[in-house]
CSV table of C-alpha atoms and ligand atoms in Angstrom, one decimal:
chain,number,residue,atom,x,y,z
A,1,MET,CA,104.6,109.3,118.4
A,2,ASN,CA,102.9,106.6,120.4
A,3,GLN,CA,99.9,108.5,121.6
A,4,ILE,CA,96.9,110.2,120.1
A,5,THR,CA,94.8,112.8,121.8
A,6,ILE,CA,91.2,113.2,120.7
A,7,LYS,CA,89.0,116.2,121.6
A,8,GLY,CA,85.6,114.5,121.6
A,9,GLY,CA,82.2,115.8,120.7
A,10,HIS,CA,82.7,116.6,117.0
A,11,PRO,CA,80.3,114.6,114.8
A,12,ILE,CA,81.9,112.7,112.0
A,13,LYS,CA,80.7,114.1,108.6
A,14,GLY,CA,81.9,113.7,105.1
A,15,SER,CA,83.2,111.1,102.7
A,16,ILE,CA,86.3,108.9,102.5
A,17,GLU,CA,87.7,106.1,100.3
A,18,ALA,CA,88.1,102.6,101.9
A,19,SER,CA,91.7,101.2,101.8
A,20,GLY,CA,92.7,97.8,100.6
A,21,ALA,CA,92.1,95.0,103.1
A,22,LYS,CA,94.8,94.0,105.6
A,23,ASN,CA,93.5,90.5,105.9
A,24,ALA,CA,93.5,90.1,102.1
A,25,VAL,CA,96.9,91.6,101.2
A,26,LEU,CA,98.8,89.6,103.8
A,27,PRO,CA,97.9,86.1,102.4
A,28,ILE,CA,98.3,87.5,98.9
A,29,LEU,CA,101.8,88.7,99.6
A,30,ALA,CA,102.6,85.3,101.1
A,31,ALA,CA,101.1,83.6,98.0
A,32,THR,CA,103.5,85.4,95.7
A,33,ILE,CA,105.9,82.7,96.8
A,34,VAL,CA,104.1,80.1,94.7
A,35,GLY,CA,104.3,82.1,91.4
A,36,GLN,CA,107.2,82.2,89.0
A,37,GLY,CA,108.3,85.6,87.7
A,38,GLU,CA,106.9,88.9,88.9
A,39,SER,CA,103.6,89.8,90.6
A,40,HIS,CA,102.3,93.3,90.8
A,41,ILE,CA,99.9,93.9,93.8
A,42,SER,CA,97.9,97.2,93.8
A,43,ARG,CA,95.5,98.9,96.2
A,44,VAL,CA,97.9,97.9,98.9
A,45,PRO,CA,97.1,99.6,102.2
A,46,HIS,CA,100.0,101.5,103.8
A,47,LEU,CA,100.1,99.5,107.1
A,48,HIS,CA,102.7,98.4,109.5
A,49,ASP,CA,101.7,94.7,109.0
A,50,VAL,CA,102.3,95.1,105.2
A,51,THR,CA,105.8,96.5,105.9
A,52,THR,CA,106.5,93.5,108.2
A,53,MET,CA,105.4,91.0,105.5
A,54,ASN,CA,107.5,92.9,102.9
A,55,GLU,CA,110.5,92.7,105.2
A,56,LEU,CA,109.9,89.0,105.8
A,57,LEU,CA,109.8,88.3,102.1
A,58,ALA,CA,112.9,90.5,101.5
A,59,HIS,CA,114.7,88.7,104.3
A,60,MET,CA,114.1,85.4,102.4
A,61,GLY,CA,115.6,86.9,99.3
A,62,ALA,CA,112.6,88.2,97.4
A,63,GLN,CA,113.1,91.0,94.9
A,64,LEU,CA,110.6,93.6,96.0
A,65,THR,CA,109.9,97.3,95.0
A,66,VAL,CA,107.2,99.5,96.5
A,67,ASP,CA,106.2,102.5,94.3
A,68,HIS,CA,104.8,105.9,95.4
A,69,HIS,CA,101.2,104.5,95.5
A,70,ALA,CA,102.4,101.7,97.8
A,71,ASP,CA,101.8,99.2,95.0
A,72,ILE,CA,104.2,96.2,95.3
A,73,SER,CA,106.2,94.5,92.5
A,74,ILE,CA,107.7,91.2,93.8
A,75,CYS,CA,109.6,88.3,92.5
A,76,THR,CA,110.1,85.3,94.7
A,77,ASP,CA,112.2,83.1,92.4
A,78,ASN,CA,115.4,81.7,93.9
A,79,LEU,CA,114.6,82.6,97.6
A,80,LYS,CA,117.9,82.0,99.4
A,81,ASN,CA,116.3,81.0,102.7
A,82,GLN,CA,112.9,79.8,103.7
A,83,THR,CA,112.9,81.0,107.3
A,84,ALA,CA,110.4,83.2,109.1
A,85,PRO,CA,112.3,84.2,112.2
A,86,TYR,CA,110.9,84.5,115.7
A,87,GLU,CA,111.6,88.3,115.7
A,88,THR,CA,109.1,88.7,112.8
A,89,VAL,CA,106.5,86.2,113.8
A,90,LYS,CA,106.2,87.5,117.3
A,91,THR,CA,105.3,91.0,115.9
A,92,MET,CA,102.9,89.6,113.3
A,93,ARG,CA,101.2,86.2,113.7
A,94,ALA,CA,100.1,86.3,110.0
A,95,SER,CA,103.8,85.4,109.2
A,96,ILE,CA,102.5,81.8,109.6
A,97,LEU,CA,101.0,82.3,106.1
A,98,ALA,CA,104.6,81.8,104.7
A,99,LEU,CA,104.5,78.1,105.8
A,100,GLY,CA,102.3,76.6,103.2
A,101,PRO,CA,103.7,78.5,100.2
A,102,LEU,CA,107.3,77.8,101.2
A,103,VAL,CA,106.9,74.1,101.6
A,104,ALA,CA,104.8,73.9,98.4
A,105,ARG,CA,107.3,75.7,96.2
A,106,TYR,CA,110.7,75.1,97.9
A,107,GLY,CA,110.0,71.8,99.7
A,108,ARG,CA,111.1,73.2,103.0
A,109,ALA,CA,110.2,75.9,105.5
A,110,LYS,CA,111.3,77.0,108.9
A,111,VAL,CA,108.7,79.2,110.6
A,112,SER,CA,108.7,80.3,114.2
A,113,LEU,CA,105.8,79.0,116.2
A,114,PRO,CA,103.6,81.9,117.0
A,115,GLY,CA,103.2,82.2,120.8
A,116,GLY,CA,100.1,83.4,122.6
A,117,CYS,CA,98.9,86.9,121.8
A,118,ALA,CA,96.9,89.6,123.5
A,119,ILE,CA,93.6,88.2,122.4
A,120,GLY,CA,94.1,84.6,123.3
A,121,ALA,CA,96.1,81.4,122.7
A,122,ARG,CA,95.6,81.2,118.9
A,123,PRO,CA,97.1,77.8,118.1
A,124,VAL,CA,98.2,76.7,114.5
A,125,ASP,CA,97.7,73.0,114.9
A,126,LEU,CA,95.2,72.9,112.0
A,127,HIS,CA,97.7,74.5,109.6
A,128,ILE,CA,100.2,71.8,110.6
A,129,LYS,CA,97.7,69.0,110.4
A,130,GLY,CA,96.6,70.1,106.9
A,131,LEU,CA,100.1,70.2,105.5
A,132,GLN,CA,100.9,66.8,107.1
A,133,ALA,CA,97.9,65.3,105.3
A,134,MET,CA,99.4,66.6,102.1
A,135,GLY,CA,102.7,64.7,102.8
A,136,ALA,CA,104.8,67.4,104.5
A,137,LYS,CA,107.0,66.1,107.3
A,138,ILE,CA,106.7,68.4,110.1
A,139,LYS,CA,108.5,68.7,113.5
A,140,VAL,CA,108.6,71.4,116.1
A,141,GLU,CA,112.1,72.1,117.4
A,142,ASP,CA,113.4,75.0,119.5
A,143,GLY,CA,110.3,77.0,119.0
A,144,TYR,CA,110.3,76.5,115.2
A,145,ILE,CA,108.0,74.6,112.8
A,146,LEU,CA,110.3,72.7,110.4
A,147,ALA,CA,108.5,71.4,107.3
A,148,SER,CA,109.9,69.4,104.4
A,149,CYS,CA,108.7,67.3,101.5
A,150,ASP,CA,109.6,66.3,97.9
A,151,ARG,CA,106.3,67.4,96.5
A,152,LEU,CA,103.0,67.9,98.3
A,153,HIS,CA,100.1,65.7,97.2
A,154,GLY,CA,96.4,66.5,97.2
A,155,ASN,CA,94.2,65.1,99.9
A,156,ARG,CA,90.8,65.5,101.6
A,157,ILE,CA,91.3,67.8,104.5
A,158,VAL,CA,88.5,68.3,107.0
A,159,MET,CA,89.2,71.4,109.2
A,160,ASP,CA,88.2,70.7,112.8
A,161,LYS,CA,87.4,74.4,113.2
A,162,VAL,CA,86.8,77.1,110.8
A,163,THR,CA,90.1,78.9,110.5
A,164,VAL,CA,90.8,81.8,108.1
A,165,THR,CA,94.6,81.7,107.9
A,166,GLY,CA,94.6,77.9,108.2
A,167,THR,CA,92.3,77.6,105.2
A,168,GLU,CA,94.5,80.1,103.3
A,169,ASN,CA,97.8,78.3,104.1
A,170,ILE,CA,96.3,75.0,102.9
A,171,LEU,CA,94.7,76.6,99.8
A,172,ILE,CA,98.0,78.2,98.7
A,173,ALA,CA,100.0,75.1,99.3
A,174,ALA,CA,97.4,72.9,97.4
A,175,THR,CA,97.8,75.0,94.2
A,176,LEU,CA,101.2,73.4,93.6
A,177,ALA,CA,100.4,69.9,95.0
A,178,GLN,CA,100.2,66.8,92.9
A,179,GLY,CA,96.5,66.0,92.3
A,180,GLU,CA,93.3,67.2,93.9
A,181,THR,CA,92.9,68.7,97.4
A,182,LEU,CA,89.5,69.2,99.0
A,183,ILE,CA,89.3,71.5,102.0
A,184,GLU,CA,86.1,70.8,104.0
A,185,ASN,CA,84.8,73.1,106.6
A,186,ALA,CA,86.8,75.8,104.9
A,187,ALA,CA,86.6,79.5,106.0
A,188,ILE,CA,84.3,81.4,103.6
A,189,GLU,CA,85.6,84.9,104.5
A,190,PRO,CA,85.7,87.3,101.6
A,191,GLU,CA,89.5,87.6,102.0
A,192,VAL,CA,89.8,83.8,101.2
A,193,VAL,CA,87.9,84.5,98.0
A,194,ASP,CA,90.2,87.4,97.1
A,195,LEU,CA,93.2,85.2,97.7
A,196,ALA,CA,91.7,82.5,95.4
A,197,LYS,CA,91.1,85.2,92.8
A,198,TYR,CA,94.8,86.1,92.8
A,199,LEU,CA,95.8,82.4,92.7
A,200,LYS,CA,93.4,81.7,89.8
A,201,ALA,CA,94.9,84.7,87.9
A,202,MET,CA,98.3,83.0,88.4
A,203,GLY,CA,96.9,79.9,86.7
A,204,ALA,CA,95.6,77.9,89.7
A,205,ASP,CA,92.6,75.6,89.3
A,206,ILE,CA,90.3,76.4,92.3
A,207,LYS,CA,86.6,75.8,92.7
A,208,GLY,CA,84.2,76.4,95.6
A,209,GLU,CA,86.0,79.4,97.2
A,210,GLY,CA,83.5,81.3,99.3
A,211,THR,CA,81.8,78.0,100.3
A,212,SER,CA,82.8,75.5,102.9
A,213,LYS,CA,84.2,73.1,100.3
A,214,ILE,CA,87.1,74.2,98.2
A,215,TYR,CA,88.5,72.0,95.5
A,216,ILE,CA,92.0,72.6,94.2
A,217,GLN,CA,93.6,70.8,91.3
A,218,GLY,CA,97.3,71.2,91.8
A,219,LYS,CA,99.5,72.6,88.9
A,220,ASP,CA,103.2,72.1,88.2
A,221,GLN,CA,103.8,75.8,88.2
A,222,LEU,CA,102.0,79.2,88.5
A,223,GLN,CA,102.9,82.5,86.9
A,224,GLY,CA,103.1,85.9,88.7
A,225,THR,CA,100.4,88.3,87.7
A,226,HIS,CA,98.6,91.5,88.6
A,227,HIS,CA,96.0,91.7,91.4
A,228,ALA,CA,94.1,94.6,93.0
A,229,VAL,CA,93.4,94.0,96.7
A,230,MET,CA,89.7,94.0,97.8
A,231,PRO,CA,88.4,96.8,100.1
A,232,ASP,CA,88.9,96.5,103.9
A,233,ARG,CA,85.4,95.6,105.3
A,234,ILE,CA,86.7,96.1,108.9
A,235,GLU,CA,88.0,99.6,108.1
A,236,ILE,CA,84.6,100.4,106.5
A,237,GLY,CA,82.7,99.0,109.5
A,238,THR,CA,84.9,101.0,111.9
A,239,PHE,CA,84.3,104.3,110.1
A,240,LEU,CA,80.6,103.6,110.0
A,241,VAL,CA,80.6,103.2,113.8
A,242,ALA,CA,82.6,106.4,114.0
A,243,ALA,CA,79.8,108.3,112.4
A,244,ALA,CA,77.1,106.4,114.4
A,245,ILE,CA,78.8,106.9,117.8
A,246,THR,CA,79.0,110.7,117.1
A,247,GLY,CA,75.5,111.1,115.7
A,248,GLY,CA,77.0,112.0,112.3
A,249,SER,CA,76.9,111.0,108.7
A,250,ILE,CA,79.4,109.4,106.3
A,251,THR,CA,79.8,108.1,102.8
A,252,ILE,CA,82.5,105.5,102.2
A,253,ASN,CA,83.5,104.9,98.6
A,254,ASN,CA,85.1,101.7,97.3
A,255,SER,CA,83.0,99.6,99.8
A,256,CYS,CA,82.2,95.9,99.5
A,257,ASN,CA,78.6,95.9,100.7
A,258,ASP,CA,77.8,92.3,100.1
A,259,ASP,CA,80.5,91.4,102.6
A,260,LEU,CA,79.1,93.7,105.3
A,261,ASP,CA,75.5,92.5,105.7
A,262,ALA,CA,75.8,91.5,109.4
A,263,VAL,CA,77.5,94.8,110.3
A,264,TYR,CA,74.9,96.9,108.3
A,265,ASP,CA,72.1,95.0,110.0
A,266,LYS,CA,73.4,95.8,113.5
A,267,LEU,CA,74.0,99.4,112.6
A,268,THR,CA,70.4,99.7,111.3
A,269,GLU,CA,69.2,98.1,114.6
A,270,SER,CA,71.2,100.7,116.5
A,271,GLY,CA,69.1,103.4,114.7
A,272,ALA,CA,71.4,104.4,111.8
A,273,ILE,CA,69.9,104.9,108.3
A,274,ILE,CA,72.1,103.0,105.8
A,275,SER,CA,71.9,103.3,102.0
A,276,THR,CA,74.2,101.7,99.4
A,277,THR,CA,75.1,102.1,95.8
A,278,GLU,CA,77.1,99.4,93.9
A,279,ASN,CA,80.3,100.4,95.5
A,280,SER,CA,79.6,103.0,98.2
A,281,VAL,CA,77.8,103.0,101.5
A,282,SER,CA,76.3,106.0,103.4
A,283,LEU,CA,75.2,106.1,107.1
A,284,ASN,CA,73.2,108.8,108.8
A,285,MET,CA,72.6,108.8,112.5
A,286,HIS,CA,70.7,112.1,112.5
A,287,GLY,CA,72.2,113.1,115.8
A,288,LYS,CA,70.4,110.3,117.7
A,289,ARG,CA,71.6,108.3,120.6
A,290,PRO,CA,72.1,104.6,119.5
A,291,ASN,CA,69.8,101.8,120.5
A,292,PRO,CA,71.5,98.9,122.2
A,293,VAL,CA,72.2,95.9,120.0
A,294,ASP,CA,73.0,92.3,121.1
A,295,ILE,CA,75.9,90.7,119.2
A,296,ARG,CA,77.4,87.3,118.9
A,297,THR,CA,80.6,86.9,116.9
A,298,ALA,CA,81.1,83.9,114.7
A,299,PRO,CA,82.8,83.1,111.3
A,300,HIS,CA,81.6,84.8,108.2
A,301,PRO,CA,78.8,85.6,107.2
A,302,ALA,CA,77.9,86.1,110.9
A,303,PHE,CA,79.1,89.1,112.9
A,304,PRO,CA,82.9,89.5,112.6
A,305,THR,CA,85.0,89.3,115.8
A,306,ASP,CA,87.1,92.1,114.3
A,307,MET,CA,84.1,94.5,114.8
A,308,GLN,CA,83.3,93.4,118.3
A,309,ALA,CA,85.4,96.0,120.2
A,310,GLN,CA,84.0,98.8,118.1
A,311,PHE,CA,80.4,97.8,118.9
A,312,CYS,CA,81.3,97.6,122.6
A,313,ALA,CA,82.1,101.3,122.3
A,314,LEU,CA,78.9,102.1,120.4
A,315,ASN,CA,76.7,100.1,122.9
A,316,SER,CA,78.5,101.8,125.8
A,317,ILE,CA,76.5,105.1,125.0
A,318,ALA,CA,73.3,103.3,123.9
A,319,ASP,CA,69.9,104.0,125.3
A,320,GLY,CA,69.6,100.7,127.2
A,321,SER,CA,71.4,97.4,127.9
A,322,SER,CA,73.0,94.9,125.6
A,323,HIS,CA,75.0,91.7,125.5
A,324,ILE,CA,78.0,91.0,123.4
A,325,THR,CA,79.2,87.4,123.1
A,326,GLU,CA,82.6,86.6,121.8
A,327,THR,CA,82.8,83.0,120.5
A,328,LEU,CA,86.2,83.1,118.7
A,329,PHE,CA,88.9,84.4,120.9
A,330,GLU,CA,88.9,83.9,124.7
A,331,ASN,CA,90.5,87.1,125.8
A,332,ARG,CA,89.1,89.7,123.5
A,333,PHE,CA,87.6,92.1,126.0
A,334,MET,CA,90.7,94.0,127.1
A,335,HIS,CA,89.2,97.2,125.8
A,336,VAL,CA,86.4,96.9,128.4
A,337,GLU,CA,88.4,98.0,131.4
A,338,GLU,CA,89.7,101.0,129.4
A,339,LEU,CA,86.1,101.9,128.3
A,340,ASN,CA,85.0,101.7,131.9
A,341,ARG,CA,87.7,104.2,132.8
A,342,MET,CA,85.9,106.6,130.4
A,343,GLY,CA,82.7,106.1,132.3
A,344,ALA,CA,81.2,103.1,130.5
A,345,ASN,CA,79.3,100.5,132.5
A,346,ILE,CA,80.5,97.2,131.1
A,347,HIS,CA,80.8,93.9,133.1
A,348,VAL,CA,82.5,90.9,131.6
A,349,GLU,CA,81.3,87.4,132.5
A,350,GLY,CA,83.1,84.6,130.7
A,351,ASN,CA,82.8,85.3,127.0
A,352,GLN,CA,80.1,87.8,127.4
A,353,ALA,CA,80.1,91.6,128.0
A,354,ILE,CA,77.0,93.0,129.6
A,355,ILE,CA,76.8,96.7,128.7
A,356,LYS,CA,74.5,99.2,130.4
A,357,GLY,CA,74.5,102.2,128.2
A,358,VAL,CA,75.5,105.5,129.8
A,359,GLU,CA,74.4,108.9,128.4
A,360,GLN,CA,77.9,110.3,128.1
A,361,LEU,CA,81.5,109.0,128.2
A,362,SER,CA,84.2,111.3,129.6
A,363,GLY,CA,87.7,111.7,128.2
A,364,ALA,CA,90.5,110.0,130.1
A,365,PRO,CA,94.0,108.6,129.5
A,366,VAL,CA,93.6,105.0,128.2
A,367,THR,CA,95.9,102.3,126.9
A,368,ALA,CA,95.5,100.3,123.7
A,369,THR,CA,96.2,96.5,124.0
A,370,ASP,CA,95.6,95.2,120.5
A,371,LEU,CA,94.5,96.4,117.1
A,372,ARG,CA,90.7,96.4,117.3
A,373,ALA,CA,90.8,97.5,121.0
A,374,SER,CA,92.8,100.6,120.0
A,375,ALA,CA,90.1,101.3,117.4
A,376,SER,CA,87.3,101.0,120.0
A,377,LEU,CA,89.1,103.5,122.3
A,378,VAL,CA,89.5,106.0,119.5
A,379,LEU,CA,85.8,105.7,118.7
A,380,ALA,CA,84.9,106.2,122.4
A,381,GLY,CA,87.2,109.2,122.4
A,382,LEU,CA,85.3,110.7,119.4
A,383,ALA,CA,82.1,110.5,121.4
A,384,ALA,CA,83.4,111.5,124.8
A,385,ASN,CA,83.2,114.8,126.6
A,386,GLY,CA,86.6,116.4,126.8
A,387,SER,CA,90.0,115.0,125.9
A,388,THR,CA,91.0,111.3,125.5
A,389,ALA,CA,94.7,110.3,125.3
A,390,VAL,CA,95.1,106.8,123.8
A,391,HIS,CA,98.5,105.4,124.8
A,392,ASP,CA,100.3,102.6,122.9
A,393,ILE,CA,98.5,103.6,119.7
A,394,HIS,CA,101.1,101.8,117.5
A,395,TYR,CA,98.7,98.9,117.4
A,396,ILE,CA,96.3,100.9,115.3
A,397,ASP,CA,98.9,101.4,112.5
A,398,ARG,CA,99.0,97.6,112.0
A,399,GLY,CA,95.5,97.7,110.5
A,400,TYR,CA,94.3,101.2,109.8
A,401,GLU,CA,95.8,103.3,107.0
A,402,SER,CA,96.2,107.0,108.0
A,403,ILE,CA,93.5,106.7,110.6
A,404,GLU,CA,93.9,110.2,112.2
A,405,GLU,CA,94.2,111.9,108.8
A,406,LYS,CA,91.0,110.2,107.6
A,407,LEU,CA,89.1,111.0,110.8
A,408,ASN,CA,90.4,114.6,110.9
A,409,GLN,CA,89.2,115.0,107.2
A,410,LEU,CA,85.8,114.0,108.6
A,411,GLY,CA,85.8,116.7,111.3
A,412,ALA,CA,87.4,114.9,114.2
A,413,LYS,CA,90.0,116.7,116.3
A,414,ILE,CA,92.9,114.3,116.7
A,415,VAL,CA,96.6,114.9,117.1
A,416,ARG,CA,99.4,112.3,117.5
A,417,SER,CA,102.4,113.0,119.7
B,1,LIG,C1,92.1,85.8,111.0
B,1,LIG,C2,92.2,87.3,110.9
B,1,LIG,C3,91.8,88.0,112.2
B,1,LIG,C4,90.4,87.5,112.6
B,1,LIG,C5,90.2,86.0,112.6
B,1,LIG,C6,88.8,85.6,112.8
B,1,LIG,C7,94.0,87.4,109.3
B,1,LIG,C8,95.5,87.8,109.0
B,1,LIG,N1,93.6,87.5,110.6
B,1,LIG,O1,92.9,85.3,112.1
B,1,LIG,O2,91.8,89.4,111.9
B,1,LIG,O3,90.1,88.1,113.9
B,1,LIG,O4,90.7,85.5,111.4
B,1,LIG,O5,88.0,86.1,111.9
B,1,LIG,O6,93.3,87.1,108.4
B,1,LIG,N2,92.3,77.9,115.7
B,1,LIG,C9,92.7,76.7,116.2
B,1,LIG,N3,93.7,76.0,115.5
B,1,LIG,C10,94.3,76.5,114.4
B,1,LIG,C11,93.9,77.8,113.9
B,1,LIG,C12,92.8,78.4,114.6
B,1,LIG,O7,92.2,76.2,117.2
B,1,LIG,O8,95.2,75.9,113.8
B,1,LIG,C13,91.2,78.6,116.4
B,1,LIG,C14,91.6,80.0,117.0
B,1,LIG,O9,92.2,79.8,118.2
B,1,LIG,C15,90.3,80.7,117.0
B,1,LIG,C16,89.5,80.2,115.8
B,1,LIG,O10,90.2,78.9,115.4
B,1,LIG,O11,89.6,80.4,118.2
B,1,LIG,C17,89.5,81.1,114.6
B,1,LIG,O12,90.8,81.5,114.3
B,1,LIG,P1,91.4,81.8,112.9
B,1,LIG,O13,90.2,82.0,111.9
B,1,LIG,O14,92.5,80.9,112.6
B,1,LIG,O15,92.0,83.3,113.1
B,1,LIG,P2,93.3,83.8,112.3
B,1,LIG,O16,93.3,83.2,110.9
B,1,LIG,O17,94.5,83.7,113.1
C-alpha cells in the first residue's frame, strides 16, 4: 500500500474538518515527560509520526493508552530508561524533542544524533547549546547525545537562529529548572504557543510565548493535565490549495485563521476568494486558472516552508511566471523534478525555483521524497490530465490524517494500492 493513483480533473468541492496539528502534538507528547501523574491529550491526529512518538515513550517505560478517538492518556512517572534510540530518531527527527524534557525531569538523557535528512542537514547544535547554558553536561559519543545534570538552572539563552523544535526543547526543559530562563530570538510559531498552553495548564510559569522573548520561571514539579491539540494549519493550507488548483471550492471547519494570514494572502493573490468565520475558512476558485504568486519562506508569521512545495504545484499551472525562494532548508526542491515529469516548467537556481506556468499538467508515475513533497505531487495529480501514480506515498502518512479519504469525500478520485 505504498502508492496512490489519482485520476485528475475532478474539482475539489465540499467541506471537511481539520485534524489536530502534527507539529503541536509531537512536542506536547514529549512534554508529558515533565509532568507527574497522568496527562490526557485529545484531538490527536492519527499519523505515523504520532505512533512513532508513542512507541518512543512506551519504549522508555511510559504507561500509555490510546482510545478509539485516538486520544492519548499517558503517565511518564518512573521511566525505566531515558534513551531515544537511533532506529527511532532516524525515522522521525522530532524525537530530539525528548532531550530537554528527559534531562530536566530525570537528570539524564541519551538521544541519537539526527543525521541529515531529505530536505537538508538540519543540525541540532542550538538545542545542545541551550541545554548546556542551563547547566547540562553534554557529550556526543558513538552517534548519541549524552546529557546529564543534577538540576538545570535558568539562564538567558539567545538563539543564534530561529528554531522551532530548538525553542520547544529549551522551553520544556526550563519549566523544571531552578530560577528564571529567558529565551531570546525564540520561535513564535503557533505550535510553540500551543505547547506553552499545555505546560501552563500543568502549572508552568511562562510569559511571552508567541513573541521572540519567552520568560520561564522554573517549578519544582508539574502535574499532568488535559489538553486539546490545536488545528493543523499546514493541513488546512494544503486542502485550500487542493481546491484552488482544481478550480473548486471548499470549507474547512476547525480552522485557526489567525495563524494562516500569509497563506490566505497568497491564495487571494492567486485569484481565490477566501472568507472566514471564527473557526472555519472557505475558498472558492470559481473554475479559474490561478495567477502566479511569488513566495519567500521564512519563520512565522511569514510564509511557512511547510507550504512551499504545495505552492510550487499551484504555480506550475498558473497563468504566468513566478519565483519561489526557500530560505530555511537548502534541499527542499526535490518535488520539482517530479513536477517537471508531469509537464511543469520549473527551473531551480540555488535556493530559488523559477516557475513558468503551463496550461495543463499530465498524469505520470512520480516518486515522493519527503512529507510536503508528497503532498505537492498529490495536488498536481488532482489537477493533471489523466492518471498520476505517486510512489513511496508512505511519507504522506507522517503528516496527513486519512488524506485519501478526505480528498475522496471532496470529489477526488484516489485509490491506494
Ligand atoms: C520544525 C517543523 C518543520 C518545519 C520547520 C520550519 C516540527 C516537528 N517540525 O522543524 O515541519 O519545516 O520547523 O518551520 O515542528 N537549525 C540550526 N541549528 C539547530 C536547529 C535548527 O542551524 O540547532 C536551522 C535548521 O537547519 C534550519 C533552521 O534552523 O535551517 C530552522 O529549523 P527548525 O526551526 O529548527 O526546524 P525544525 O524545528 O527541525
